[in-house]
Short mmCIF file of C-alpha atoms and ligand atoms in Angstrom, two decimals:
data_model
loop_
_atom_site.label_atom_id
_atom_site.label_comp_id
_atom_site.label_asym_id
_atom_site.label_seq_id
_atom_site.Cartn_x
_atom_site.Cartn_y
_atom_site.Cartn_z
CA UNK U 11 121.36 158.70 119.51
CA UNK U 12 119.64 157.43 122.70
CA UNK U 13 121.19 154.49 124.66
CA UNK U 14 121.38 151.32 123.15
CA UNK U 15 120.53 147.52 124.45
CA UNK U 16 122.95 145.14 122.92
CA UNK U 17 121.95 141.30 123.61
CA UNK U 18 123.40 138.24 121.91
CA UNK U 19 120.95 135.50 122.92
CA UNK U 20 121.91 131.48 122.38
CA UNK U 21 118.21 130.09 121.28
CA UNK U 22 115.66 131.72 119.26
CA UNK U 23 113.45 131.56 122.03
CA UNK U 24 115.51 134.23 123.58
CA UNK U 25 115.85 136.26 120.80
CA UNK U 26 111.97 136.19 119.91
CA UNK U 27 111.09 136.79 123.62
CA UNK U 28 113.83 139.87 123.59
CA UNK U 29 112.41 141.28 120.23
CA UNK U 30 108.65 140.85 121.20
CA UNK U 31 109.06 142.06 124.85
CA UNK U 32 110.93 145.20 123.60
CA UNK U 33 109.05 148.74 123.96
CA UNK U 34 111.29 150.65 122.15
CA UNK U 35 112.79 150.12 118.07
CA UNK U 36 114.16 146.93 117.85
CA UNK U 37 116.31 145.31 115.33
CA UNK U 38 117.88 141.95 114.51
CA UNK U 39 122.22 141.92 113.89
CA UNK U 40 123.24 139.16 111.59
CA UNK U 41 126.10 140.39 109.63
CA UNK U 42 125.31 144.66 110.49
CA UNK U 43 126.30 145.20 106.76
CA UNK U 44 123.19 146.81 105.70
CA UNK U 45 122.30 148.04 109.66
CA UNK U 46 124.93 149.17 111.14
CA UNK U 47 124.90 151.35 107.54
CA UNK U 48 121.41 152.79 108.37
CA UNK U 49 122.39 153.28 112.19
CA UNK U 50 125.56 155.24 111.30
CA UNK U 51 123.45 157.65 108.76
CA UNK U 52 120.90 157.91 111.40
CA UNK U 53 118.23 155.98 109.37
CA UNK U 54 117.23 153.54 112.29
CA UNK U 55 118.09 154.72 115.75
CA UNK U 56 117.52 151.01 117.32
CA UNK U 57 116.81 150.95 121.27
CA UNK U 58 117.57 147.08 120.79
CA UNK U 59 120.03 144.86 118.93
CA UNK U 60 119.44 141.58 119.27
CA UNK U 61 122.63 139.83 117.62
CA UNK U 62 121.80 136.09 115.97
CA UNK U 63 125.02 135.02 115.07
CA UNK U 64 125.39 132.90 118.14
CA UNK U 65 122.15 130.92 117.90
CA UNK U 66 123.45 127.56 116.67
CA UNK U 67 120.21 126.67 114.24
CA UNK U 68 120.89 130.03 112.65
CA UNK U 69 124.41 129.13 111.73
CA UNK U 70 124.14 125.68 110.85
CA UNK U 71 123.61 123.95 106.82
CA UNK U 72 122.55 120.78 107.23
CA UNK U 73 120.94 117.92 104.90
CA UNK U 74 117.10 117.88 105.12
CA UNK U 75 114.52 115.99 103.58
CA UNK U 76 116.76 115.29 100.64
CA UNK U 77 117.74 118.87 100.13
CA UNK U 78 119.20 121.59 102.42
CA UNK U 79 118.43 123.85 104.99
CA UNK U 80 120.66 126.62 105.83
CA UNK U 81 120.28 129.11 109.03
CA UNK U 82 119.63 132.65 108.21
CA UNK U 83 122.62 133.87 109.60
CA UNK U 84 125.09 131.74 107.63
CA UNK U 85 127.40 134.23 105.94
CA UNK U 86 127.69 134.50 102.16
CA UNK U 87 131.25 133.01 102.52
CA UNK U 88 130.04 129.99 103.93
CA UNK U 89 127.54 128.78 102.20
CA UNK U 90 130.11 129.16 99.14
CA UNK U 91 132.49 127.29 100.77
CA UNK U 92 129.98 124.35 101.89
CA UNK U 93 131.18 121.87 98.72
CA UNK U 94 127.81 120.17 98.63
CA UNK U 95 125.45 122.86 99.43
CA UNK U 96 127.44 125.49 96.35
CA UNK U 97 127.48 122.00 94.18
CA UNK U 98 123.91 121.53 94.60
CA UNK U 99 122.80 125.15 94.08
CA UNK U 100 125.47 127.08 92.02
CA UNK U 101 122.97 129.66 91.34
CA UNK U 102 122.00 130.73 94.74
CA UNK U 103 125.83 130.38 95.76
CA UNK U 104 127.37 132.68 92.69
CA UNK U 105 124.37 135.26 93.96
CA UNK U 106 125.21 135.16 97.51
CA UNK U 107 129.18 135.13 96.37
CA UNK U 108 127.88 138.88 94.80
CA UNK U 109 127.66 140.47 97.78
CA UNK U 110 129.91 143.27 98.52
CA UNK U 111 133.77 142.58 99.00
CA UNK U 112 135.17 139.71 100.50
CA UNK U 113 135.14 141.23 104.01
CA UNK U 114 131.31 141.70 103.67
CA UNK U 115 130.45 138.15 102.11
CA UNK U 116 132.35 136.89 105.81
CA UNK U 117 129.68 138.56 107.48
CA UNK U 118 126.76 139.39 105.09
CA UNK U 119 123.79 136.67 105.19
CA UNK U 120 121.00 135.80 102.75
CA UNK U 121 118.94 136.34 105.75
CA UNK U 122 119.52 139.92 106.16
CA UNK U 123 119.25 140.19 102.28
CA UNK U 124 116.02 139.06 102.65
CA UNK U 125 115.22 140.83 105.30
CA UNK U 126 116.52 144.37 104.29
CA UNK U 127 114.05 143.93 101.67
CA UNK U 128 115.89 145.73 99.02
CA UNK U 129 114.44 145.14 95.93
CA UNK U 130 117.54 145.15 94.10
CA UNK U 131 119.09 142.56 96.96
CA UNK U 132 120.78 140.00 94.80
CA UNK U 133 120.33 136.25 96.83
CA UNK U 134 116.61 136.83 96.78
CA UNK U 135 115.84 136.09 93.41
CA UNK U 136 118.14 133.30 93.45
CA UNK U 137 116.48 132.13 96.88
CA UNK U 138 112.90 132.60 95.21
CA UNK U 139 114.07 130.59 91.87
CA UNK U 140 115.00 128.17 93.88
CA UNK U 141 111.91 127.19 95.62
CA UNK U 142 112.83 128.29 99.31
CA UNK U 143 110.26 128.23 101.99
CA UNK U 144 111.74 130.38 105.12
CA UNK U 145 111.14 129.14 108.61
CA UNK U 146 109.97 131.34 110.78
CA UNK U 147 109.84 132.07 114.39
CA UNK U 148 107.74 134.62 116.52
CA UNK U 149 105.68 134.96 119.69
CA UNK U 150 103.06 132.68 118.55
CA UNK U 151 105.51 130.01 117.61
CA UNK U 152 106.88 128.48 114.01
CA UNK U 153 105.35 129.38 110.60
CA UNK U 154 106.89 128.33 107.62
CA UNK U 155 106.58 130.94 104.56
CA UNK U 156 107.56 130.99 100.47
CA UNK U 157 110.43 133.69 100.02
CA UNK U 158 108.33 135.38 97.94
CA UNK U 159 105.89 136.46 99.95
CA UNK U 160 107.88 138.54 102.76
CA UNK U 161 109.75 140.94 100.98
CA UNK U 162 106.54 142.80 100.13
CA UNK U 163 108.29 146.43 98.86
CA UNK U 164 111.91 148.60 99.58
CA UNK U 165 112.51 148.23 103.54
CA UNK U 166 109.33 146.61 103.92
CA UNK U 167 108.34 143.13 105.03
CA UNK U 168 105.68 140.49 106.29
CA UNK U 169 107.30 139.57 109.10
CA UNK U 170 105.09 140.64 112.21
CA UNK U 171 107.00 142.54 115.69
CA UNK U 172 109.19 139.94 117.07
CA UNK U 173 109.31 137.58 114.17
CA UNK U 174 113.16 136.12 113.13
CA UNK U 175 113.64 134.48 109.78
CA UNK U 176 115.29 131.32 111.38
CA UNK U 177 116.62 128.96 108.52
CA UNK U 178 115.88 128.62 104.81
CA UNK U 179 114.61 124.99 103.53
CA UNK U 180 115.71 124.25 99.37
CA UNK U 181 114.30 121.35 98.11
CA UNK U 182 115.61 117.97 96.69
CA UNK U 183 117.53 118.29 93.35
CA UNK U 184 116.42 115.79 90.61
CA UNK U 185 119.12 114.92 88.14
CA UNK U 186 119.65 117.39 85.55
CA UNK U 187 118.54 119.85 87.51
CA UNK U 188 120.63 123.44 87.99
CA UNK U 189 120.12 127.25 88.41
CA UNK U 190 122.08 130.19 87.57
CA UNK U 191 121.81 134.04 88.68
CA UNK U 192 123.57 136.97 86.45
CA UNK U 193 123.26 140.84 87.76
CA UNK U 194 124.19 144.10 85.57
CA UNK U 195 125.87 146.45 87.13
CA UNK U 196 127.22 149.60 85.65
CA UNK U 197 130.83 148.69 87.16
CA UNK U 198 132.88 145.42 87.35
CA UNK U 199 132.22 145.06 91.40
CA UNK U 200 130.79 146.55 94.72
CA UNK U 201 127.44 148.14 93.22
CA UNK U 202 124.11 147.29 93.31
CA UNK U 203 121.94 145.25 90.69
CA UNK U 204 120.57 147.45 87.32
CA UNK U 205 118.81 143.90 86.70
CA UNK U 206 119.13 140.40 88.28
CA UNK U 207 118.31 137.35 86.78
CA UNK U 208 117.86 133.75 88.52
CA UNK U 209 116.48 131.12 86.69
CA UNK U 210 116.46 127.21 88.01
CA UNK U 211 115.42 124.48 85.54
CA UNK U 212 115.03 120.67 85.61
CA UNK U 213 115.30 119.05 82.58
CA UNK U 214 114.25 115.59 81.72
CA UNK U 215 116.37 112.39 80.52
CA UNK U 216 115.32 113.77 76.64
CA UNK U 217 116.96 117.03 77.59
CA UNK U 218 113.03 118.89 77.56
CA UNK U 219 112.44 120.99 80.56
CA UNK U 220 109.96 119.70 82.94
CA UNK U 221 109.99 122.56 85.61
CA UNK U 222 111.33 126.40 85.77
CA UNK U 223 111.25 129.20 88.17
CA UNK U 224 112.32 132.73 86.60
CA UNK U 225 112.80 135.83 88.99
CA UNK U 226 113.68 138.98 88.20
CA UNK U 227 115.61 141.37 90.63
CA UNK U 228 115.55 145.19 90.39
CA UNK U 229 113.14 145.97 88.49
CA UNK U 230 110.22 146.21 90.64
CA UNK U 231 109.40 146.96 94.23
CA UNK U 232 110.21 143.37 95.23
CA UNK U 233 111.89 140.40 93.64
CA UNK U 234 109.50 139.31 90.62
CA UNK U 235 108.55 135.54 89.90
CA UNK U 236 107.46 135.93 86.08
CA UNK U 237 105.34 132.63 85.46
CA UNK U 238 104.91 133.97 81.90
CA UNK U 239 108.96 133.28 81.01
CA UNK U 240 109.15 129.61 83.31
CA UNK U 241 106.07 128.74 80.66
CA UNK U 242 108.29 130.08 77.65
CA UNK U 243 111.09 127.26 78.55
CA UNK U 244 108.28 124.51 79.99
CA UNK U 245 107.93 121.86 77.83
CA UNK U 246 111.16 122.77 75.26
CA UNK U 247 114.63 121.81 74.84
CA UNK U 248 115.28 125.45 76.07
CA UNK U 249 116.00 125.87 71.95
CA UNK U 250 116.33 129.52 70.79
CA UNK U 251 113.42 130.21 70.26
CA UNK U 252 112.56 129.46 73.81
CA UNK U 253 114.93 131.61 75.41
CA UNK U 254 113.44 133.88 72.92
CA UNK U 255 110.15 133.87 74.37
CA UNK U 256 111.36 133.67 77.61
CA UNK U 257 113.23 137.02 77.22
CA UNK U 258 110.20 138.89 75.69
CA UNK U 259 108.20 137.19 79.02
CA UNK U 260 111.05 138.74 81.25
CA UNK U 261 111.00 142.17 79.76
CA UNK U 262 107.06 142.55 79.71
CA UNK U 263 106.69 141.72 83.32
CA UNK U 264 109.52 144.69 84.32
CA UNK U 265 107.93 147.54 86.23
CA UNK U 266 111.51 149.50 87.00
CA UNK U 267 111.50 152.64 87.75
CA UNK U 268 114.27 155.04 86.40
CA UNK U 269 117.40 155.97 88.25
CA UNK U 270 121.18 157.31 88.60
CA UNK U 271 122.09 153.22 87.20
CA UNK U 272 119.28 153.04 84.58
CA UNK U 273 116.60 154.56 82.78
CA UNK U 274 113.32 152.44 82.64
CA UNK U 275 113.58 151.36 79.29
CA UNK U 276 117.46 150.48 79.74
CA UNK U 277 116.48 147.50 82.81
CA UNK U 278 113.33 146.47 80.85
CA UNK U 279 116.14 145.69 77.75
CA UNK U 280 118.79 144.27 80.25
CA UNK U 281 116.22 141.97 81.96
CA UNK U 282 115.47 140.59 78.74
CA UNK U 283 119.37 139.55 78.35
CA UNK U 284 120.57 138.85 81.74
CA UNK U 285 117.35 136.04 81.91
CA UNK U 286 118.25 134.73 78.67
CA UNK U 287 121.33 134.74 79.64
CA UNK U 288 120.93 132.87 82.97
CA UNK U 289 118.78 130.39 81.42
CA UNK U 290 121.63 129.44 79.06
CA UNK U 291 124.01 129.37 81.73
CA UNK U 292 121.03 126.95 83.83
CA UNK U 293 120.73 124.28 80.84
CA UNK U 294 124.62 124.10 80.55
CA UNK U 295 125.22 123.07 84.19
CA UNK U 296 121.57 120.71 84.31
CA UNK U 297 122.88 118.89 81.46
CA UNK U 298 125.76 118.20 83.00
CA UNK U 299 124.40 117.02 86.80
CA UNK U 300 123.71 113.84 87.06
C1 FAD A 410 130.22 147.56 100.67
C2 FAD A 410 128.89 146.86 100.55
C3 FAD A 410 128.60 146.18 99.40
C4 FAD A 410 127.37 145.53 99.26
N1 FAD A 410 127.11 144.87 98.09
C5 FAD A 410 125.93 144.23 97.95
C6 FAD A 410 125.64 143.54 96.72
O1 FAD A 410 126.45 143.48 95.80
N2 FAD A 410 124.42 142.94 96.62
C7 FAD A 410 123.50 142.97 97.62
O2 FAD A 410 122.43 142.38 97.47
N3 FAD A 410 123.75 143.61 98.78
C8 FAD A 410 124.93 144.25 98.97
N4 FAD A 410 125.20 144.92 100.14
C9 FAD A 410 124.16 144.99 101.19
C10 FAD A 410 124.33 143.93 102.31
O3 FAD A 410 125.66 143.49 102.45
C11 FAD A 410 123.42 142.71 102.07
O4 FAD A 410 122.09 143.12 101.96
C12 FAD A 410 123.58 141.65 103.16
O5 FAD A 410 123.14 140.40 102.69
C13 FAD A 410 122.84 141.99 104.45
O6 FAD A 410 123.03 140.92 105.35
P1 FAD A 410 123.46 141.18 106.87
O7 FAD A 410 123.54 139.84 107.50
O8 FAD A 410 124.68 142.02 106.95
O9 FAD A 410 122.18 141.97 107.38
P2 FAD A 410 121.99 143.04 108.60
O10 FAD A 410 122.61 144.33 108.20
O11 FAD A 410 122.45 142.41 109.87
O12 FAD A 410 120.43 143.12 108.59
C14 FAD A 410 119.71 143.73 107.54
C15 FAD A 410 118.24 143.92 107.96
O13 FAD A 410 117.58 142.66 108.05
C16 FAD A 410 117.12 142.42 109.40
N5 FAD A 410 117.43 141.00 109.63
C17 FAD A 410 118.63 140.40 109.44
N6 FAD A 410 118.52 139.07 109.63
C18 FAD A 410 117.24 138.84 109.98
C19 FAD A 410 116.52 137.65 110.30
N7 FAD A 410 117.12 136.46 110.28
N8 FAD A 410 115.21 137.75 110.62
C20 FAD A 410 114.60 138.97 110.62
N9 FAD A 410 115.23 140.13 110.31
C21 FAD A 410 116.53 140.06 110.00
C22 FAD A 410 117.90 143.38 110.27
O14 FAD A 410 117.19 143.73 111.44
C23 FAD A 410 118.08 144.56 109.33
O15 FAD A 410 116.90 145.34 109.32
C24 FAD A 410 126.43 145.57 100.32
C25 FAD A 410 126.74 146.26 101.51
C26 FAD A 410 127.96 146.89 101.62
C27 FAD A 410 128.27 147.61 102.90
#
């Protein structure tokens, strides 16, 4: 390995300037539990690291426009442990709260979940049920961006030379409103998703759903938001035969491929459960938040 730069900026503006100015490979540290991975196998040889844990708006949750915003380098750990934020959005916290062992949720973010772009990554459906837009900052200033649209397949993202995912914005929370997120794995912990599920639903004061996001994990090249199985529960009391339709809607819009955890047919099944699943799991907690 050549020699490495190894900068740990205060502002974004420093860290976008250091990442756009580099000539060589540069990378972005939050937690290093997916880099620092790649640079030990010799996957990435980075000339630059440009660490973002000290920034303070990437490390920050704070209350925003009625809901929350969160900086991309908040570990796992914390968000969990942030009473209102995990209160608000049990879904998103019990995905984060997945990740890897208890030393890795300390320093594993949903930024660099995102940003890893594994398509089996398991905040990112979570993030994408819930509605997230991603702030983002670059040489040519701030854009803001739906989650779903910069994962774009495995290792690869939108996010142009220089750009940092700087904070994730979730929205308000009406009452009766809740998500959820289940994975499969083929062991009890520490592996990586067959299927994820994530599934946030508002219902309203007659207990009939008003408003669902569904995203499936794993079983694509990116993080899947299946329109076809928020429409199943739309407009129901998220009955049986709902959930029903919802888990045929989840299954049909699989394209997995096959692998050491799962055959094809085995995650288009699974998907079909773990949503159902979730969904239950959603209308259980929305019923009860007031
Ligand atoms: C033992 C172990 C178990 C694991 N278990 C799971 C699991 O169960 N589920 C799961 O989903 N993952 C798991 N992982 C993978 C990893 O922990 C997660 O993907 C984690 O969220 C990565 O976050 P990080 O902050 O450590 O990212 P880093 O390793 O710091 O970064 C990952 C990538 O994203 C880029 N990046 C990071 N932040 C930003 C940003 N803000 N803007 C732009 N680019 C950025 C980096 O340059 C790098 O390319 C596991 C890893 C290990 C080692």
């Amino acid at each position: 390995m050549s020699e490495m730069r190894y900068e740990a900026p205060k502002t974004l503006e420093s860290a976008v300037a250091l990442l756009s100015g580099a000539t060589g490979l540069a990378r972005v540290l939050a937690g290093g539990s997916d880099l620092l991975i790649q640079m030990r196998t010799g996957r990435v040889e980075p000339e630059l690291l440009v660490d973002i844990k000290g920034i303070p708006e990437m490390t920050s949750i704070v209350a925003e426009k009625g809901g929350f915003r969160f900086g991309a380098a908040v570990s796992c750990m914390e968000l969990h442990e942030h009473k209102a934020f995990a209160q608000a959005w049990p879904g998103l916290t019990e995905a984060a709260m997945l990740i890897g062992s208890y030393q890795i949720k300390g320093r594993a973010t949903v930024g660099g979940n995102l940003c890893n772009a594994s398509p089996a990554a398991d905040s990112v459906p979570a993030l994408i049920a819930a509605s997230a837009t991603a702030s983002i900052v670059g040489p040519n200033g701030r854009r803001e961006a739906r989650v779903e649209d910069i994962a774009t397949g495995p290792g690869k993202t939108s996010l142009a030379k220089g750009e940092i995912v700087a904070s994730f914005l979730l929205p308000p929370r009406p009452a009766h409103a809740a998500d959820a997120y289940l994975r499969f794995i083929p062991r009890t912990e520490m592996d990586i998703a067959v299927v994820g599920a994530g599934v946030n639903l508002t219902l309203n004061d007659k207990g009939v759903c008003t408003h669902a996001r569904v995203v499936l994990g794993a079983v694509a090249e990116r993080a899947l938001l299946v329109a076809e199985a928020a429409n199943a529960l739309i407009g129901t009391k998220v009955d049986a035969a709902a959930l029903q339709r919802l888990s045929a809607a989840a299954s049909a819009a699989c394209r997995p491929i096959d692998d050491k955890r799962g055959t094809k047919e085995y995650r288009i099944k699974v998907a079909g459960v773990m949503t159902r699943r979730a969904a239950a799991i959603a209308l259980d907690r929305a019923r009860r938040m007031n």
